[in-house]
Tab-separated table of C-alpha atoms and ligand atoms in Angstrom:
chain	number	residue	atom	x	y	z
A	142	MET	CA	11.972	40.277	-23.460
A	143	MET	CA	10.429	39.942	-20.029
A	144	THR	CA	12.103	37.442	-17.682
A	145	ILE	CA	10.300	35.724	-14.879
A	146	PRO	CA	12.223	36.093	-11.596
A	147	PRO	CA	12.667	32.931	-9.547
A	148	ASN	CA	9.949	32.895	-6.949
A	149	ARG	CA	9.439	29.752	-4.944
A	150	THR	CA	6.239	30.611	-3.128
A	151	PRO	CA	3.578	27.921	-3.632
A	152	GLN	CA	1.299	30.578	-5.146
A	153	THR	CA	3.517	31.015	-8.176
A	154	ASP	CA	5.531	27.787	-8.126
A	155	PRO	CA	3.168	24.825	-8.063
A	156	PHE	CA	5.753	22.072	-7.608
A	157	THR	CA	3.736	19.051	-8.677
A	158	LEU	CA	4.291	15.492	-7.628
A	159	SER	CA	5.361	14.500	-11.161
A	160	ALA	CA	7.969	17.267	-11.214
A	161	TRP	CA	9.200	16.165	-7.784
A	162	VAL	CA	9.561	12.517	-8.859
A	163	LEU	CA	11.497	13.580	-11.966
A	164	SER	CA	13.799	15.749	-9.860
A	165	GLN	CA	14.426	12.847	-7.448
A	166	GLN	CA	15.185	10.489	-10.317
A	167	HIS	CA	17.589	13.005	-11.726
A	168	LEU	CA	19.480	12.923	-8.404
A	169	THR	CA	19.446	9.173	-7.781
A	170	ALA	CA	19.507	7.696	-11.270
A	171	PRO	CA	20.423	10.257	-13.930
A	172	ASN	CA	20.157	7.586	-16.662
A	173	ALA	CA	16.733	6.413	-15.567
A	174	LYS	CA	14.197	6.077	-18.353
A	175	GLY	CA	11.342	7.532	-16.318
A	176	ARG	CA	9.598	4.198	-15.778
A	177	LEU	CA	9.143	4.692	-12.047
A	178	THR	CA	7.810	8.161	-12.810
A	179	VAL	CA	5.191	6.642	-15.118
A	180	LEU	CA	4.234	4.169	-12.397
A	181	LEU	CA	3.961	6.797	-9.676
A	182	ASN	CA	1.891	8.971	-11.988
A	183	ALA	CA	-0.528	6.075	-12.474
A	184	ILE	CA	-0.800	5.698	-8.704
A	185	THR	CA	-1.659	9.384	-8.372
A	186	VAL	CA	-4.400	8.933	-10.995
A	187	GLY	CA	-5.803	6.045	-8.951
A	188	CYS	CA	-5.654	8.174	-5.794
A	189	LYS	CA	-7.473	11.065	-7.484
A	190	PHE	CA	-10.145	8.684	-8.724
A	191	VAL	CA	-10.646	7.162	-5.272
A	192	ALA	CA	-10.568	10.615	-3.631
A	193	SER	CA	-13.371	11.660	-5.956
A	194	ALA	CA	-15.359	8.455	-5.273
A	195	VAL	CA	-14.944	8.966	-1.515
A	196	ARG	CA	-16.157	12.572	-1.762
A	197	LYS	CA	-19.270	11.547	-3.692
A	198	ALA	CA	-19.965	8.314	-1.802
A	199	GLY	CA	-23.535	8.004	-0.663
A	200	LEU	CA	-24.836	10.765	-2.910
A	201	ALA	CA	-27.451	10.003	-5.543
A	202	GLY	CA	-26.051	7.826	-8.318
A	203	ASN	CA	-23.024	6.818	-6.236
A	204	ASP	CA	-24.195	3.765	-4.382
A	205	VAL	CA	-20.747	2.719	-3.128
A	206	LEU	CA	-21.250	2.728	0.627
A	207	GLY	CA	-22.054	-0.423	2.587
A	208	MET	CA	-21.146	-4.047	2.147
A	209	ALA	CA	-20.476	-5.773	-1.150
A	210	GLY	CA	-21.701	-9.116	0.196
A	211	SER	CA	-18.307	-10.800	-0.226
A	212	SER	CA	-15.234	-11.320	1.948
A	213	ASN	CA	-11.525	-10.959	1.244
A	214	VAL	CA	-8.633	-13.326	1.816
A	215	GLN	CA	-8.515	-12.502	5.530
A	216	GLY	CA	-12.195	-13.465	5.814
A	217	GLU	CA	-13.120	-9.819	6.360
A	218	ASP	CA	-16.296	-8.491	4.805
A	219	GLN	CA	-15.603	-6.315	1.785
A	220	LYS	CA	-17.133	-2.891	1.393
A	221	LYS	CA	-18.233	-1.740	-2.031
A	222	LEU	CA	-15.779	1.139	-1.997
A	223	ASP	CA	-12.935	-1.329	-1.188
A	224	LEU	CA	-13.740	-3.215	-4.356
A	225	VAL	CA	-14.081	-0.089	-6.491
A	226	ALA	CA	-10.664	1.124	-5.289
A	227	ASN	CA	-9.139	-2.292	-5.920
A	228	GLU	CA	-10.344	-2.378	-9.519
A	229	VAL	CA	-9.190	1.204	-10.146
A	230	PHE	CA	-5.637	0.552	-8.921
A	231	LYS	CA	-5.331	-2.763	-10.746
A	232	ASN	CA	-6.426	-1.135	-14.003
A	233	VAL	CA	-4.252	1.981	-13.804
A	234	LEU	CA	-1.204	-0.040	-12.739
A	235	ALA	CA	-1.525	-2.777	-15.358
A	236	ARG	CA	-1.995	-0.222	-18.132
A	237	THR	CA	1.348	1.487	-17.407
A	238	GLY	CA	3.252	-1.446	-18.882
A	239	GLN	CA	5.692	-1.075	-15.974
A	240	CYS	CA	4.400	-3.802	-13.643
A	241	ALA	CA	5.263	-7.479	-13.389
A	242	VAL	CA	3.420	-8.476	-10.193
A	243	LEU	CA	0.677	-6.840	-8.149
A	244	VAL	CA	-0.338	-7.812	-4.633
A	245	THR	CA	-3.515	-6.357	-3.194
A	246	GLU	CA	-5.111	-6.856	0.182
A	247	GLU	CA	-8.351	-7.676	-1.577
A	248	GLU	CA	-7.103	-10.709	-3.511
A	249	GLU	CA	-5.719	-13.964	-2.254
A	250	GLU	CA	-3.226	-14.595	-5.039
A	251	PRO	CA	-0.638	-12.259	-6.537
A	252	ILE	CA	-1.551	-10.923	-9.965
A	253	PHE	CA	1.044	-11.732	-12.607
A	254	ILE	CA	0.890	-9.285	-15.495
A	255	ARG	CA	0.716	-10.880	-18.924
A	256	PRO	CA	3.842	-10.574	-21.105
A	257	GLU	CA	2.503	-7.893	-23.513
A	258	GLN	CA	1.894	-5.528	-20.584
A	259	ARG	CA	4.775	-6.589	-18.369
A	260	GLY	CA	7.394	-4.262	-16.905
A	261	GLU	CA	9.955	-4.505	-14.144
A	262	TYR	CA	8.157	-3.241	-11.043
A	263	CYS	CA	5.957	-4.963	-8.466
A	264	VAL	CA	3.379	-2.977	-6.544
A	265	VAL	CA	1.949	-4.174	-3.225
A	266	PHE	CA	-1.027	-2.188	-2.041
A	267	ASP	CA	-3.990	-1.838	0.232
A	268	PRO	CA	-6.426	-0.018	-2.065
A	269	LEU	CA	-8.617	1.332	0.720
A	270	ASP	CA	-7.367	1.009	4.254
A	271	GLY	CA	-9.492	1.769	7.291
A	272	SER	CA	-12.594	-0.182	6.228
A	273	SER	CA	-14.402	0.407	9.509
A	274	ASN	CA	-14.314	4.158	8.863
A	275	ILE	CA	-15.628	4.175	5.286
A	276	ASP	CA	-19.342	4.504	5.978
A	277	CYS	CA	-19.036	7.285	8.557
A	278	GLY	CA	-16.831	9.619	6.525
A	279	VAL	CA	-13.727	9.364	8.747
A	280	SER	CA	-10.292	9.478	7.070
A	281	ILE	CA	-9.282	6.413	5.081
A	282	GLY	CA	-6.418	5.851	2.677
A	283	THR	CA	-4.459	3.879	0.112
A	284	ILE	CA	-1.068	2.392	1.040
A	285	PHE	CA	1.510	1.171	-1.488
A	286	GLY	CA	5.047	-0.135	-1.757
A	287	ILE	CA	7.099	-0.751	-4.904
A	288	TYR	CA	9.781	-3.360	-5.560
A	289	LYS	CA	11.867	-3.876	-8.671
A	290	VAL	CA	12.016	-7.462	-9.964
A	291	ALA	CA	15.297	-9.349	-9.604
A	292	PRO	CA	17.536	-8.984	-12.684
A	293	GLY	CA	16.242	-11.265	-15.439
A	294	SER	CA	13.027	-12.126	-13.591
A	295	GLU	CA	9.740	-12.053	-15.491
A	296	GLY	CA	7.892	-11.498	-12.232
A	297	SER	CA	7.548	-14.239	-9.635
A	298	LEU	CA	6.336	-14.747	-6.084
A	299	ALA	CA	9.929	-14.280	-4.914
A	300	ASP	CA	9.904	-10.754	-6.352
A	301	VAL	CA	7.233	-9.682	-3.843
A	302	LEU	CA	8.001	-11.998	-0.928
A	303	ARG	CA	10.849	-9.773	0.199
A	304	PRO	CA	11.624	-7.582	3.197
A	305	GLY	CA	10.530	-3.983	3.005
A	306	ARG	CA	14.086	-2.671	2.888
A	307	ASP	CA	14.149	-3.834	-0.742
A	308	MET	CA	11.386	-1.413	-1.707
A	309	VAL	CA	12.382	1.329	-4.138
A	310	ALA	CA	9.470	3.565	-3.179
A	311	ALA	CA	6.554	3.630	-0.778
A	312	GLY	CA	3.750	5.960	0.135
A	313	TYR	CA	0.166	6.485	1.094
A	314	CYS	CA	-2.698	8.708	0.128
A	315	MET	CA	-5.048	9.899	2.852
A	316	TYR	CA	-8.611	10.810	1.976
A	317	GLY	CA	-9.331	13.179	4.837
A	318	SER	CA	-10.197	16.829	5.277
A	319	MET	CA	-7.770	17.244	2.388
A	320	THR	CA	-6.283	14.557	0.144
A	321	TYR	CA	-2.622	14.088	1.051
A	322	LEU	CA	-0.074	11.910	-0.693
A	323	MET	CA	3.135	11.196	1.227
A	324	LEU	CA	5.892	9.585	-0.791
A	325	SER	CA	9.460	8.391	-0.533
A	326	THR	CA	11.742	7.061	-3.240
A	327	GLY	CA	14.498	6.429	-0.724
A	328	ARG	CA	15.755	9.989	-0.295
A	329	GLY	CA	13.557	11.338	2.475
A	330	VAL	CA	9.822	11.903	2.521
A	331	SER	CA	7.851	14.610	0.793
A	332	GLY	CA	4.162	15.336	1.059
A	333	PHE	CA	1.711	16.609	-1.534
A	334	THR	CA	-1.787	17.982	-1.218
A	335	LEU	CA	-4.385	17.572	-3.921
A	336	ASP	CA	-5.383	21.005	-5.153
A	337	PRO	CA	-8.953	20.375	-6.328
A	338	SER	CA	-8.926	23.411	-8.592
A	339	LEU	CA	-5.800	22.201	-10.425
A	340	GLY	CA	-6.515	18.483	-10.127
A	341	GLU	CA	-2.825	18.110	-9.210
A	342	PHE	CA	-0.895	17.013	-6.149
A	343	VAL	CA	1.265	19.995	-5.166
A	344	ALA	CA	4.260	19.812	-2.804
A	345	THR	CA	3.284	21.047	0.653
A	346	HIS	CA	5.633	19.097	2.967
A	347	ARG	CA	9.148	19.106	1.546
A	348	ASP	CA	11.770	16.799	3.124
A	349	LEU	CA	9.695	15.983	6.142
A	350	VAL	CA	11.615	15.250	9.347
A	351	MET	CA	9.757	13.781	12.333
A	352	PRO	CA	10.241	15.172	15.818
A	353	PRO	CA	12.634	12.917	17.799
A	354	ARG	CA	9.992	12.638	20.534
A	355	GLY	CA	6.274	13.312	20.556
A	356	SER	CA	3.568	13.445	23.187
A	357	ILE	CA	0.930	11.150	21.676
A	358	TYR	CA	0.480	7.365	21.791
A	359	SER	CA	-1.914	5.656	19.407
A	360	ILE	CA	-3.229	2.160	20.061
A	361	ASN	CA	-6.568	0.342	20.244
A	362	GLU	CA	-6.992	0.428	24.043
A	363	GLY	CA	-9.999	-1.855	23.769
A	364	ASN	CA	-7.526	-4.720	23.404
A	365	ALA	CA	-5.674	-3.825	26.643
A	366	ALA	CA	-6.728	-6.979	28.501
A	367	MET	CA	-5.019	-9.069	25.792
A	368	TRP	CA	-1.737	-7.112	25.478
A	369	ASP	CA	1.633	-8.502	26.447
A	370	ALA	CA	3.384	-7.220	29.578
A	371	ALA	CA	5.726	-4.830	27.710
A	372	THR	CA	2.907	-3.081	25.851
A	373	SER	CA	0.870	-2.770	29.052
A	374	ALA	CA	3.857	-1.368	30.966
A	375	TYR	CA	4.675	1.089	28.168
A	376	VAL	CA	1.131	2.466	27.956
A	377	ALA	CA	0.874	2.667	31.773
A	378	GLU	CA	4.091	4.721	31.818
A	379	LYS	CA	2.738	7.146	29.193
A	380	LYS	CA	-0.401	7.674	31.266
A	381	ARG	CA	1.405	8.112	34.573
A	382	PRO	CA	4.970	9.183	33.811
A	383	PRO	CA	7.414	8.474	36.626
A	384	GLY	CA	8.242	11.636	38.592
A	385	GLY	CA	4.871	13.195	37.824
A	386	GLY	CA	5.667	14.366	34.285
A	387	LYS	CA	2.975	15.356	31.805
A	388	PRO	CA	1.035	12.334	30.519
A	389	TYR	CA	0.906	11.603	26.813
A	390	SER	CA	-2.354	12.123	24.921
A	391	LEU	CA	-4.149	9.196	23.340
A	392	ARG	CA	-5.268	9.563	19.719
A	393	TYR	CA	-6.645	6.617	17.751
A	394	VAL	CA	-8.556	6.980	14.495
A	395	GLY	CA	-8.585	3.289	13.575
A	396	SER	CA	-7.339	4.023	10.043
A	397	MET	CA	-3.635	3.255	9.904
A	398	VAL	CA	-3.103	5.926	7.261
A	399	ALA	CA	-4.588	8.645	9.474
A	400	ASP	CA	-2.829	7.452	12.624
A	401	VAL	CA	0.533	7.220	10.847
A	402	HIS	CA	0.014	10.554	9.089
A	403	ARG	CA	-0.491	12.303	12.412
A	404	THR	CA	2.514	10.462	13.856
A	405	LEU	CA	4.707	11.591	10.933
A	406	LEU	CA	3.692	15.215	11.385
A	407	TYR	CA	3.419	15.527	15.160
A	408	GLY	CA	5.634	12.690	16.387
A	409	GLY	CA	4.783	10.108	19.053
A	410	VAL	CA	4.013	6.445	18.483
A	411	PHE	CA	1.533	4.207	16.726
A	412	LEU	CA	1.341	0.611	17.933
A	413	TYR	CA	-0.567	-2.447	16.791
A	414	PRO	CA	0.943	-5.194	18.936
A	415	ALA	CA	0.264	-8.910	18.926
A	416	ASP	CA	-2.223	-9.901	21.578
A	417	ALA	CA	-3.630	-13.049	23.097
A	418	LYS	CA	-6.180	-13.329	20.275
A	419	ASN	CA	-4.163	-12.032	17.288
A	420	THR	CA	-0.797	-13.605	17.915
A	421	LYS	CA	0.837	-11.821	14.950
A	422	GLY	CA	-1.067	-8.583	15.424
A	423	LYS	CA	-3.531	-7.379	12.824
A	424	LEU	CA	-1.611	-5.338	10.289
A	425	ARG	CA	-0.397	-6.850	7.058
A	426	LEU	CA	3.335	-6.707	6.577
A	427	LEU	CA	3.673	-6.263	2.824
A	428	TYR	CA	1.188	-3.499	2.104
A	429	GLU	CA	0.630	-1.903	5.532
A	430	GLY	CA	3.672	-2.475	7.767
A	431	TYR	CA	6.528	-2.135	5.282
A	432	PRO	CA	5.402	0.993	3.391
A	433	MET	CA	4.686	2.817	6.649
A	434	ALA	CA	7.962	1.667	8.217
A	435	TYR	CA	9.778	2.830	5.062
A	436	LEU	CA	8.242	6.314	5.281
A	437	ILE	CA	8.791	6.610	9.032
A	438	GLU	CA	12.467	5.659	8.701
A	439	GLN	CA	12.923	7.991	5.748
A	440	ALA	CA	11.529	10.798	7.908
A	441	GLY	CA	14.039	10.028	10.681
A	442	GLY	CA	11.795	7.820	12.832
A	443	ARG	CA	11.992	4.177	13.847
A	444	ALA	CA	9.797	1.113	13.146
A	445	ILE	CA	10.231	-2.232	14.910
A	446	ASP	CA	8.496	-5.550	15.511
A	447	GLU	CA	7.902	-7.426	18.777
A	448	ARG	CA	11.515	-8.636	18.776
A	449	CYS	CA	12.594	-4.991	18.650
A	450	GLU	CA	14.153	-5.621	15.249
A	451	ARG	CA	13.738	-3.302	12.288
A	452	LEU	CA	10.377	-4.081	10.749
A	453	LEU	CA	11.873	-3.511	7.298
A	454	LEU	CA	14.229	-6.463	7.815
A	455	ARG	CA	11.525	-8.947	8.840
A	456	GLU	CA	11.137	-11.749	6.283
A	457	PRO	CA	7.554	-12.240	5.081
A	458	GLU	CA	6.310	-15.822	5.092
A	459	ASP	CA	3.296	-15.123	2.947
A	460	ILE	CA	2.073	-12.183	0.862
A	461	HIS	CA	-0.716	-11.571	3.394
A	462	ASP	CA	1.491	-12.152	6.438
A	463	ARG	CA	0.755	-10.060	9.539
A	464	ALA	CA	3.206	-8.592	12.033
A	465	PRO	CA	3.156	-6.581	15.262
A	466	VAL	CA	4.049	-2.968	14.445
A	467	TYR	CA	5.551	-0.236	16.644
A	468	LEU	CA	6.539	2.930	14.834
A	469	GLY	CA	7.089	6.613	15.381
A	470	SER	CA	9.569	9.056	16.873
A	471	CYS	CA	12.925	7.444	17.636
A	472	GLU	CA	12.957	8.214	21.356
A	473	ASP	CA	9.400	6.996	21.804
A	474	VAL	CA	10.123	3.713	20.031
A	475	ASP	CA	13.287	3.411	22.149
A	476	ASP	CA	11.005	3.556	25.211
A	477	ILE	CA	9.010	0.617	23.867
A	478	GLU	CA	12.220	-1.316	23.286
A	479	ARG	CA	13.284	-0.582	26.871
A	480	HIS	CA	10.061	-2.136	28.165
A	481	TYR	CA	10.553	-5.245	26.036
A	482	LYS	CA	14.124	-5.557	27.332
A	483	GLU	CA	12.911	-5.107	30.935
A	484	GLN	CA	10.342	-7.844	30.414
A	485	GLY	CA	13.109	-10.136	29.169
A	486	LEU	CA	11.975	-9.880	25.503
B	779	LIG	P1	-8.410	-2.918	7.052
B	779	LIG	O1	-7.308	-3.137	6.062
B	779	LIG	O2	-9.444	-3.998	7.014
B	779	LIG	O3	-8.999	-1.560	6.946
B	779	LIG	O4	-7.732	-3.073	8.503
B	779	LIG	C1	-6.611	-2.334	8.819
B	779	LIG	C2	-6.968	-1.256	9.781
B	779	LIG	C3	-5.883	-0.235	9.953
B	779	LIG	O5	-6.104	0.857	9.098
B	779	LIG	C4	-6.031	0.169	11.380
B	779	LIG	O6	-4.815	0.623	11.933
B	779	LIG	C5	-6.498	-1.069	12.037
B	779	LIG	O7	-7.132	-1.853	11.037
B	779	LIG	C6	-7.501	-0.818	13.117
B	779	LIG	O8	-7.843	-2.016	13.704
B	779	LIG	P2	-8.784	-2.090	14.995
B	779	LIG	O9	-10.146	-1.751	14.537
B	779	LIG	O10	-8.630	-3.497	15.464
B	779	LIG	O11	-8.245	-1.101	15.984
B	780	LIG	MG1	-5.849	-2.416	5.304
């Protein structure tokens, strides 16, 4: 009988996302019943669907670009593709039978799953982040975080109104030049790339570790006149380093998923501070800040708020709460903290 020698090259060992999740569960919870695996699989189906919709958007028969003529809970105009993605994720998640509560950026109230379909996980998500980039074909993404309900809970507001450190998994999918899905179940971060010929996410970034320092800062400089003193001083220092060192480069896509993805891979920092107009910043804590902070920390980086406290420990006041976000390579985020301390925090 012919035996197949172990060969771990990606060409002959397509390590799929489902296989990776099962292997992680085997390590962390050997008695697990595979429920989180089912849930994560459903999320990958949603991501593949949205990736396909994004690829075809604007072509004949796919009239999903442009405005839907409605606005979401934050009063922001909704794009058609936002709404398509929202429906897709709600449907695939509810059908798993593993969810108790869903929170989506697109809907004001949490969605409580009816008893026949109810499970023990809560998913908070931004179905299509980076709205301003949808119609021009620049990278956009889906962000998600997963909590487990409290023991005995049938799914309540309290199950989702919790700090991000309680999440059992978090990730994002970026619809860019390739479709990437970066995921953590609390034991590091791994990245997967959608192989269009297989229709599967295949492991391409195993156990990702961020550089301790980068050379890129990422912020909307158009808001500079409204920044606080610490943010202004930090950015000024990166442009003109003391002692004549090499300045940092500025990169800003305007899609959090793309800006964080680059930060995870190359290092550096991504900031969305509070400013004189947006006193809590712009980014939503539950389904933007926490999942990204979770991934960054799991990859060895650091994520803080304007008090220089761990973002993952911040208590949400509301499911659509916003928070200032500073995340990236540890030493770069330490620099930001130093400026806040110098300004008297
Ligand atoms: P959205 O959820 O409406 O897309 O808004 C969130 C996005 C983030 O992806 C991005 O980091 C940020 O808004 C960009 O904001 P700005 O255009 O103010 O720089
Ligand atoms: Mg968003």
